[in-house]
Coordinates of C-alpha atoms in Angstrom, one line a residue:
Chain P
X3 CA 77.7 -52.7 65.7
X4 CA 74.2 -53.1 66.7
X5 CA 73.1 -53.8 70.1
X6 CA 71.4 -56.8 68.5
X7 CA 74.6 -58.0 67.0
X8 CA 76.0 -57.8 70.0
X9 CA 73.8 -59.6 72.1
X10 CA 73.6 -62.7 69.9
X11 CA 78.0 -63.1 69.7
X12 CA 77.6 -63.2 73.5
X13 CA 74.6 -65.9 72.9
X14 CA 76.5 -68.2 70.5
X15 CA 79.6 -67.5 72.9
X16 CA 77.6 -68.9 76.3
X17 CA 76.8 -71.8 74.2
X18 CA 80.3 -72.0 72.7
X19 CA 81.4 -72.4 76.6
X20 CA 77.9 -74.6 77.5
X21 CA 79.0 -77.3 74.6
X22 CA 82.9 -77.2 76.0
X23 CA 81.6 -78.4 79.6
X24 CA 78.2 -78.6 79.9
X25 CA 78.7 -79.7 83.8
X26 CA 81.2 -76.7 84.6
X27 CA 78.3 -74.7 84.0
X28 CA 75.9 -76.1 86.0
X29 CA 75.7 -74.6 89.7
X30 CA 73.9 -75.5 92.7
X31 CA 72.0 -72.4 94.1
X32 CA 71.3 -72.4 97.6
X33 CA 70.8 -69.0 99.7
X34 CA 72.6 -67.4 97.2
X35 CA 75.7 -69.1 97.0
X36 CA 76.7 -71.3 94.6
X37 CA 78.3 -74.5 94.6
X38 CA 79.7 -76.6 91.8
X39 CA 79.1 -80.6 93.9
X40 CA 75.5 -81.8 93.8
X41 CA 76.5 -84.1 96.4
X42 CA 76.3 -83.3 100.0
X43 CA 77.2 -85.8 102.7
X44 CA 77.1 -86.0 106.5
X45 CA 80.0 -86.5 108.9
X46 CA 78.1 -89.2 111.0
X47 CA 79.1 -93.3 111.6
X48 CA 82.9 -93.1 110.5
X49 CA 85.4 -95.0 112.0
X50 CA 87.6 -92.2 113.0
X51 CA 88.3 -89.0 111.8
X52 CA 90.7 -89.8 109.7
X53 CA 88.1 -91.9 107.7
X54 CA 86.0 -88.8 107.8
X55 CA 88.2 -86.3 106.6
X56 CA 89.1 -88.5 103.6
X57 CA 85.7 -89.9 102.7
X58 CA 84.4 -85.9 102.7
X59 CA 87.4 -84.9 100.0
X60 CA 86.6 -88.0 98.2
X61 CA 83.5 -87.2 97.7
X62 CA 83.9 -83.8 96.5
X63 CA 80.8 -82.3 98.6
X64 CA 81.2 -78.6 99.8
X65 CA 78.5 -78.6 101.8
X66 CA 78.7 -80.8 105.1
X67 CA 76.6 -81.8 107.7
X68 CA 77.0 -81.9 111.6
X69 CA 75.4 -82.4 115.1
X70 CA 74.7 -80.6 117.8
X71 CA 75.8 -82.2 120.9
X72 CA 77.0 -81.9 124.5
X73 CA 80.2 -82.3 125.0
X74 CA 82.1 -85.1 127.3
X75 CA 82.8 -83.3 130.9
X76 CA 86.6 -84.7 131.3
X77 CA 86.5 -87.0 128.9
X78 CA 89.4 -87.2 125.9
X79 CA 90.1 -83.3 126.2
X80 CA 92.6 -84.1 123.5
X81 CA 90.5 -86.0 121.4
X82 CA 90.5 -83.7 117.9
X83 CA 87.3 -81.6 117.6
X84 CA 85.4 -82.2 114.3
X85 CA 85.6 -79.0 113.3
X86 CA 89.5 -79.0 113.3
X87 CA 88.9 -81.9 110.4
X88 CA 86.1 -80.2 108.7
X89 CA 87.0 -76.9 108.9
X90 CA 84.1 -74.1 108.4
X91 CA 87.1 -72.0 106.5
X92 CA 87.4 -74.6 103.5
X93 CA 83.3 -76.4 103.9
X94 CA 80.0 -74.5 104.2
X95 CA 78.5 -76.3 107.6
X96 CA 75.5 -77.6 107.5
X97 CA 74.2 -78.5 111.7
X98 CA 71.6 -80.2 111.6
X99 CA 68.8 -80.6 114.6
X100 CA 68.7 -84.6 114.4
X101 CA 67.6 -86.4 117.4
X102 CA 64.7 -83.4 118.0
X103 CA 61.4 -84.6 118.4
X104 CA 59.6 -81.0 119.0
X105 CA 59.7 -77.6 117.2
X106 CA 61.1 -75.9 120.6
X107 CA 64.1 -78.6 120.7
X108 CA 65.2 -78.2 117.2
X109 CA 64.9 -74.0 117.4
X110 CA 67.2 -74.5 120.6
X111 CA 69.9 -76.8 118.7
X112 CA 69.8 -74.3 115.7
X113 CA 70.6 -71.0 117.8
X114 CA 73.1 -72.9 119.8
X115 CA 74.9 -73.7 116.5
X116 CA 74.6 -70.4 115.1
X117 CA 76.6 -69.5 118.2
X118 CA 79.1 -71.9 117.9
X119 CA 79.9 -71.1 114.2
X120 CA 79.6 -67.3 115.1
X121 CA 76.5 -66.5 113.3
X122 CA 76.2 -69.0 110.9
X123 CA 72.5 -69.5 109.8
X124 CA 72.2 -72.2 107.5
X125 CA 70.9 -75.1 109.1
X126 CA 69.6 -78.0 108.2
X127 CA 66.0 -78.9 110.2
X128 CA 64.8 -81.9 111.1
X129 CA 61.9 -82.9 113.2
X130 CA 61.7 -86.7 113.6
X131 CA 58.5 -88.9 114.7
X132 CA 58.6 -91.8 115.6
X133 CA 62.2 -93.1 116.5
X134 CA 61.4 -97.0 114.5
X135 CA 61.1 -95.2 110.9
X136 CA 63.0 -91.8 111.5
X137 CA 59.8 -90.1 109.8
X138 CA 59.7 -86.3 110.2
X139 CA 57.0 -84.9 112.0
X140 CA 55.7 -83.0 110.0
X141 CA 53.5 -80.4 111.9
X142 CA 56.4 -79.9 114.4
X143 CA 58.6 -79.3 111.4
X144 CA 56.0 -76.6 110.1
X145 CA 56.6 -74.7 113.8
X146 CA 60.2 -74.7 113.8
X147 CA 60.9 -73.4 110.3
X148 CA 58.4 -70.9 110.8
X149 CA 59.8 -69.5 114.0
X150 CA 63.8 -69.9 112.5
X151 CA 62.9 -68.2 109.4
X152 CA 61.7 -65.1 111.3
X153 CA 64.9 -65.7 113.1
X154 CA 66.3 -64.8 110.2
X155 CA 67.8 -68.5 109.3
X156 CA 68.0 -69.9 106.4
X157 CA 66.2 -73.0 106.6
X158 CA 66.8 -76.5 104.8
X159 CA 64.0 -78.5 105.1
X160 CA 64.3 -82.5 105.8
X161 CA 60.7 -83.7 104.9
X162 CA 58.2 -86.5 104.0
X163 CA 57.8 -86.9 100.3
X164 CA 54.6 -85.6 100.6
X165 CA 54.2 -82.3 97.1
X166 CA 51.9 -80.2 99.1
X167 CA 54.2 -80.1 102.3
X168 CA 56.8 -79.7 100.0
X169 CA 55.0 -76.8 98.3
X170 CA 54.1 -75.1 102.1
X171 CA 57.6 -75.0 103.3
X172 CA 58.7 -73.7 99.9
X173 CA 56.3 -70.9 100.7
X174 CA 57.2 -70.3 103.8
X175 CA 60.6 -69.3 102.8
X176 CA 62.8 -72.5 103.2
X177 CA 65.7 -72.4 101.1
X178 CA 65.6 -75.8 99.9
X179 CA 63.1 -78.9 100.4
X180 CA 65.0 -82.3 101.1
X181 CA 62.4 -85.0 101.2
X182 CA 63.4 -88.1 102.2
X183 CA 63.6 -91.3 99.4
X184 CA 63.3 -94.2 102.3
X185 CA 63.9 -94.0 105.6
X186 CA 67.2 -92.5 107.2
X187 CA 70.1 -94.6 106.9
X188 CA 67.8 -97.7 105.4
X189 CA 69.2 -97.4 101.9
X190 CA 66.6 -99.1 100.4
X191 CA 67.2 -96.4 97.1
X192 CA 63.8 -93.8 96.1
X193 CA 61.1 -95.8 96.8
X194 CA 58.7 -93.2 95.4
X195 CA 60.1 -91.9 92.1
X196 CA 56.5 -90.5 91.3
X197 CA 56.1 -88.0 94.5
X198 CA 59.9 -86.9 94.2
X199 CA 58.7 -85.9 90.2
X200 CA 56.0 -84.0 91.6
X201 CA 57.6 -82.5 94.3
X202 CA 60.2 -81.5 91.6
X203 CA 57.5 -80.2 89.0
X204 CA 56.6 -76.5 89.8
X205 CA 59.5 -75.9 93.0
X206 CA 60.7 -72.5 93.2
X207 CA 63.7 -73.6 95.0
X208 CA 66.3 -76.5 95.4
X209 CA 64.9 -80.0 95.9
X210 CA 67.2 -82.1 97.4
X211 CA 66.8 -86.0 98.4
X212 CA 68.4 -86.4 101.9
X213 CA 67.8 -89.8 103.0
X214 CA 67.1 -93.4 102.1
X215 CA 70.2 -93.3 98.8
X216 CA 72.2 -97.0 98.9
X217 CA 74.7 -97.0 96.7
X218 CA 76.0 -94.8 93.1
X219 CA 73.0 -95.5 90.9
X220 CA 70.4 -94.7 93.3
X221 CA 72.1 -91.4 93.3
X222 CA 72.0 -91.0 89.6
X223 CA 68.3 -92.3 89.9
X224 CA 67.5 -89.6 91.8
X225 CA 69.3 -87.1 89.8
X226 CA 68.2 -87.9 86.3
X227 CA 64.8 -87.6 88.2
X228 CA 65.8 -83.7 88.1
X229 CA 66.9 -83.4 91.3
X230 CA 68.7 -80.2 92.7
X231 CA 71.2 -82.4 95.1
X232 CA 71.6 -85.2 97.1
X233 CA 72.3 -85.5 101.0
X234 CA 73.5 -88.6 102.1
X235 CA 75.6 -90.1 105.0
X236 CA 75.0 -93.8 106.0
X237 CA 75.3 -94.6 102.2
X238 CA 79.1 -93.5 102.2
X239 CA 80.2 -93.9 106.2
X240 CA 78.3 -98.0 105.8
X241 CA 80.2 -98.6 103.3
X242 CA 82.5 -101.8 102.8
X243 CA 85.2 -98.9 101.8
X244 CA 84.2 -95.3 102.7
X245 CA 86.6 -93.4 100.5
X246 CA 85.9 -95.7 97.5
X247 CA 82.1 -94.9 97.7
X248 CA 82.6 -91.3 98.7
X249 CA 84.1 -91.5 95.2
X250 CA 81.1 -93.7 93.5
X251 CA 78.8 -91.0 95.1
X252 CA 80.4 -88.2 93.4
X253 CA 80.1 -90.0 90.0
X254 CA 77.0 -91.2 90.3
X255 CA 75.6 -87.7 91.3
X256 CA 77.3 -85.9 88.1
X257 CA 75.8 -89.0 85.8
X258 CA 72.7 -88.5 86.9
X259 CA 73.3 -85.2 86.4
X260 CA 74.5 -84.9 83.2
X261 CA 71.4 -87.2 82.0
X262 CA 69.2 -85.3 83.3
X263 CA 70.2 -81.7 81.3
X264 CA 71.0 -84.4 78.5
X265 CA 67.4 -85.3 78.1
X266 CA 66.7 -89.4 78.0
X267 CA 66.1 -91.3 74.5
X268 CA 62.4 -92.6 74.3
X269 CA 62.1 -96.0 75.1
X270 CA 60.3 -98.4 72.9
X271 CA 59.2 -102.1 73.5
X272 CA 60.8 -103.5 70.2
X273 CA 64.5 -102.9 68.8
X274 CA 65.5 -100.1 66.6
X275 CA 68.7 -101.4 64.5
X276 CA 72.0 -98.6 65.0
X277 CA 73.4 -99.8 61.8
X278 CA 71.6 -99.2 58.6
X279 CA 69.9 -101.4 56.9
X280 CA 70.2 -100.5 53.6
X281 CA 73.6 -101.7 51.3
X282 CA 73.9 -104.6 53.0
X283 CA 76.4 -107.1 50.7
X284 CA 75.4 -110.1 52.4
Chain Q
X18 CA 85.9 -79.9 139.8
X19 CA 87.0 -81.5 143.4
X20 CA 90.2 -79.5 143.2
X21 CA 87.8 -76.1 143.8
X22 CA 86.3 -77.7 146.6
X23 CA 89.2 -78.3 148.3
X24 CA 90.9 -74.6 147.9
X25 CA 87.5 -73.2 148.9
X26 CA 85.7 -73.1 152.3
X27 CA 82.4 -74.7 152.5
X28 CA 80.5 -71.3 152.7
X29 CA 81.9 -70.2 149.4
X30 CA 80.8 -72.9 147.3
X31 CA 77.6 -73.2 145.0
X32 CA 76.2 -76.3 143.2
X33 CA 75.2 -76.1 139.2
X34 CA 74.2 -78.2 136.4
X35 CA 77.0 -79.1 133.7
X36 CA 75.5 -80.7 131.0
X37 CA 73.1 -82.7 133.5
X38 CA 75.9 -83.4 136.6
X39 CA 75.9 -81.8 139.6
X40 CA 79.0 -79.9 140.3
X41 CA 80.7 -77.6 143.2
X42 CA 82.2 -74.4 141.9
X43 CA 82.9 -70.8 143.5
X44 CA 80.2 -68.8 144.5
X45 CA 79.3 -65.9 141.8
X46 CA 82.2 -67.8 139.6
X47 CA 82.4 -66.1 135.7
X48 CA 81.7 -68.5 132.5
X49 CA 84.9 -67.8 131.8
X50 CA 87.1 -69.3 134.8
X51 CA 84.4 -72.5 134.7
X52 CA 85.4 -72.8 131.1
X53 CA 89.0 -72.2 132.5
X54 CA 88.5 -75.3 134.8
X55 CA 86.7 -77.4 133.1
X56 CA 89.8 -76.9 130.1
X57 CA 87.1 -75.9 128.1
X58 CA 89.5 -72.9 126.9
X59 CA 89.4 -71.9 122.9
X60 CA 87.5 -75.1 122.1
X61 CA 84.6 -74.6 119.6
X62 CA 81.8 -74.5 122.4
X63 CA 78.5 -72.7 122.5
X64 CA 76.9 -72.2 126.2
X65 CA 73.3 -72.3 127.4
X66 CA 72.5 -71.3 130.3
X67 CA 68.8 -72.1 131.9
X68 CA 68.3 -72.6 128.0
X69 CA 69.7 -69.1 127.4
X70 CA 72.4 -68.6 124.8
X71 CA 75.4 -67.0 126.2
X72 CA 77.3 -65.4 123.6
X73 CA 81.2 -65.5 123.5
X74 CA 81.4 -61.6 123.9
X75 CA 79.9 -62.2 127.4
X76 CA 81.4 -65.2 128.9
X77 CA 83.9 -63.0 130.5
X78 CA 81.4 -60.7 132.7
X79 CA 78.4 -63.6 133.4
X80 CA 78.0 -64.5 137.0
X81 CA 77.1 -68.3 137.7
X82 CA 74.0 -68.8 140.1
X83 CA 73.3 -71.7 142.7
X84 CA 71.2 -74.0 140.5
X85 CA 72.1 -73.2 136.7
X86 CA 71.9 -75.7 134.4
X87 CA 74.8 -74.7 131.8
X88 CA 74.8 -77.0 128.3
X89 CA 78.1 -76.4 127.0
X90 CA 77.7 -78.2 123.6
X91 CA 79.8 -78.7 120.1
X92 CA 79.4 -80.5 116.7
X93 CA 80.2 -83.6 116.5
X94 CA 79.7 -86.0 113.1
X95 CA 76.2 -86.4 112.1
X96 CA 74.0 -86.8 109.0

């Protein structure tokens, strides 16, 4: 058999397997591992941890955000630690530097947590503004992923929804851009649909939306926009039922998804009849 | 804490920084046997000291100094 031959069976078998499930397929790429949920979520504003721990399996995410904190001198030594609930075996951990309002402050919380999670160096950076709209600041959030990228850290990027910061942090080596839809933990949905799409046109790496998502069909929204991921936490933990939404989430992500690879019909003002119109016996 | 100050003499005694409180602990006393006493032992902690990262590997051999300011911190949940 010919080389050619062979080649096209293996096509018309990948697309055998693409038309039995397109979503199995489909993989989320970030620093070179891949993942299969689209959805990531943060541990932040539960109840307990038992809420926690269930709203994270509900909503299927295997990538998981944290904080970086001091701990409580001789307060609740029993109290269980999060990372007893979230454990780094079974969830890739995601620290993040919120509440850092310099580039210094936010290097400091990402080296402490590479420490903590013995080398870890995926972090999520974040370099807030102005403590009313949780706006990144952008210049300090140049700094930092400069100097944690030489670090050797593997940097995702919480931003403005500005393309040609997007487009700079993608150059400097970030492994994914996150820009922000609204305001943290507003969920007022993507406010800018048009910025995200050009963001999204010519990105070399993962575009995610962390921020600003209310409920399941924003998520879709910003999915069948074409992006890479979500990152969401009020959305879920704010919820009138955590678990239930963590669940909504999940769907709405793989909707929009599916949409998106699906390709949308054309709209049109006026109606175009499903039924034919011809042998009619009326 | 206070239970050090009472099985030490005065001279013996050093004050530091935990996580922004001023406390009394043996003079020259390892990371280790402050992480001993604070029951800080095989929690998920990372330690700063004078915003240097100590790694684990060396928590047994570093000396505390009169004045450090240690930040023993862990994750918590967050967005």
């Amino acid at each position: 058999m010919s080389t050619v031959a062979a080649e096209t069976k293996k096509t018309k078998q990948a697309k055998q397997d693409n038309q039995a499930g397109p979503a199995i397929q489909d993989k989320l790429i970030i620093a070179g591992k891949s993942y299969d949920s689209r959805l990531l979520v943060g541990t932040g504003k539960y109840k307990d941890m038992a809420q926690t721990q269930k709203a994270i399996e509900a909503s299927g995410a295997e990538i998981v955000t944290v904080a970086i904190r001091r701990t409580n001198i001789g307060q609740n030594p029993d109290e269980p630690n999060l990372l007893d609930v979230i454990s780094p075996e079974r969830y890739t951990l995601l620290p993040n530097t919120a509440g850092c309002y310099t580039a210094d402050d936010a290097v400091r919380t990402c080296r402490l947590a590479r420490e903590l999670l013995d080398g870890h160096d995926l972090v999520k950076l974040e370099v807030l503004g102005d403590e009313k709209t949780l706006f990144p600041d952008v210049i300090q959030t140049l700094q930092a992923a400069e100097i944690l990228i030489k670090d050797g850290f593997k940097v995702m990027v919480y931003t403005n929804d500005d393309p040609l910061v997007a487009k700079r942090l993608e150059e400097m080596g970030c492994v994914a851009v996150m820009p922000l839809a609204a305001p943290i933990g507003s969920g007022l949905g993507i406010r800018n649909p048009h910025n995200i799409r050009f963001i999204l046109e010519d990105a070399k790496v993962p575009i995610l939306v962390d921020a600003g998502v209310g409920t399941a069909s924003d998520a879709a929204i910003a999915m069948e926009l074409g992006c890479d991921g979500i990152l969401m936490n009020t959305a879920i933990a704010a919820a009138r039922d955590p678990v239930l939404m963590a669940s909504a989430m999940k769907k709405g992500v793989a909707a929009g998804r599916e949409a998106f690879l699906a390709g949308r019909m054309q709209a049109r003002r006026y109606a175009s009849a499903s039924s034919p119109i011809e042998d009619t016996f009326t | 804490m206070a239970m050090l100050l009472t099985k030490l003499p005065p001279d013996s005694l050093m004050n530091i920084y935990l996580n922004g409180k001023v406390i009394h602990v043996a003079d020259a006393m390892t990371l280790t046997e402050l992480l001993l006493e604070m029951d800080y032992s095989g929690k998920r902690i990372a330690i700063e000291i004078n915003q240097e990262i100590i790694p684990r590997s060396e928590h047994n051999t570093h000396r505390l100094k009169s004045d450090d300011r240690v930040e023993v911190v862990h994750a918590i949940g967050g967005g």
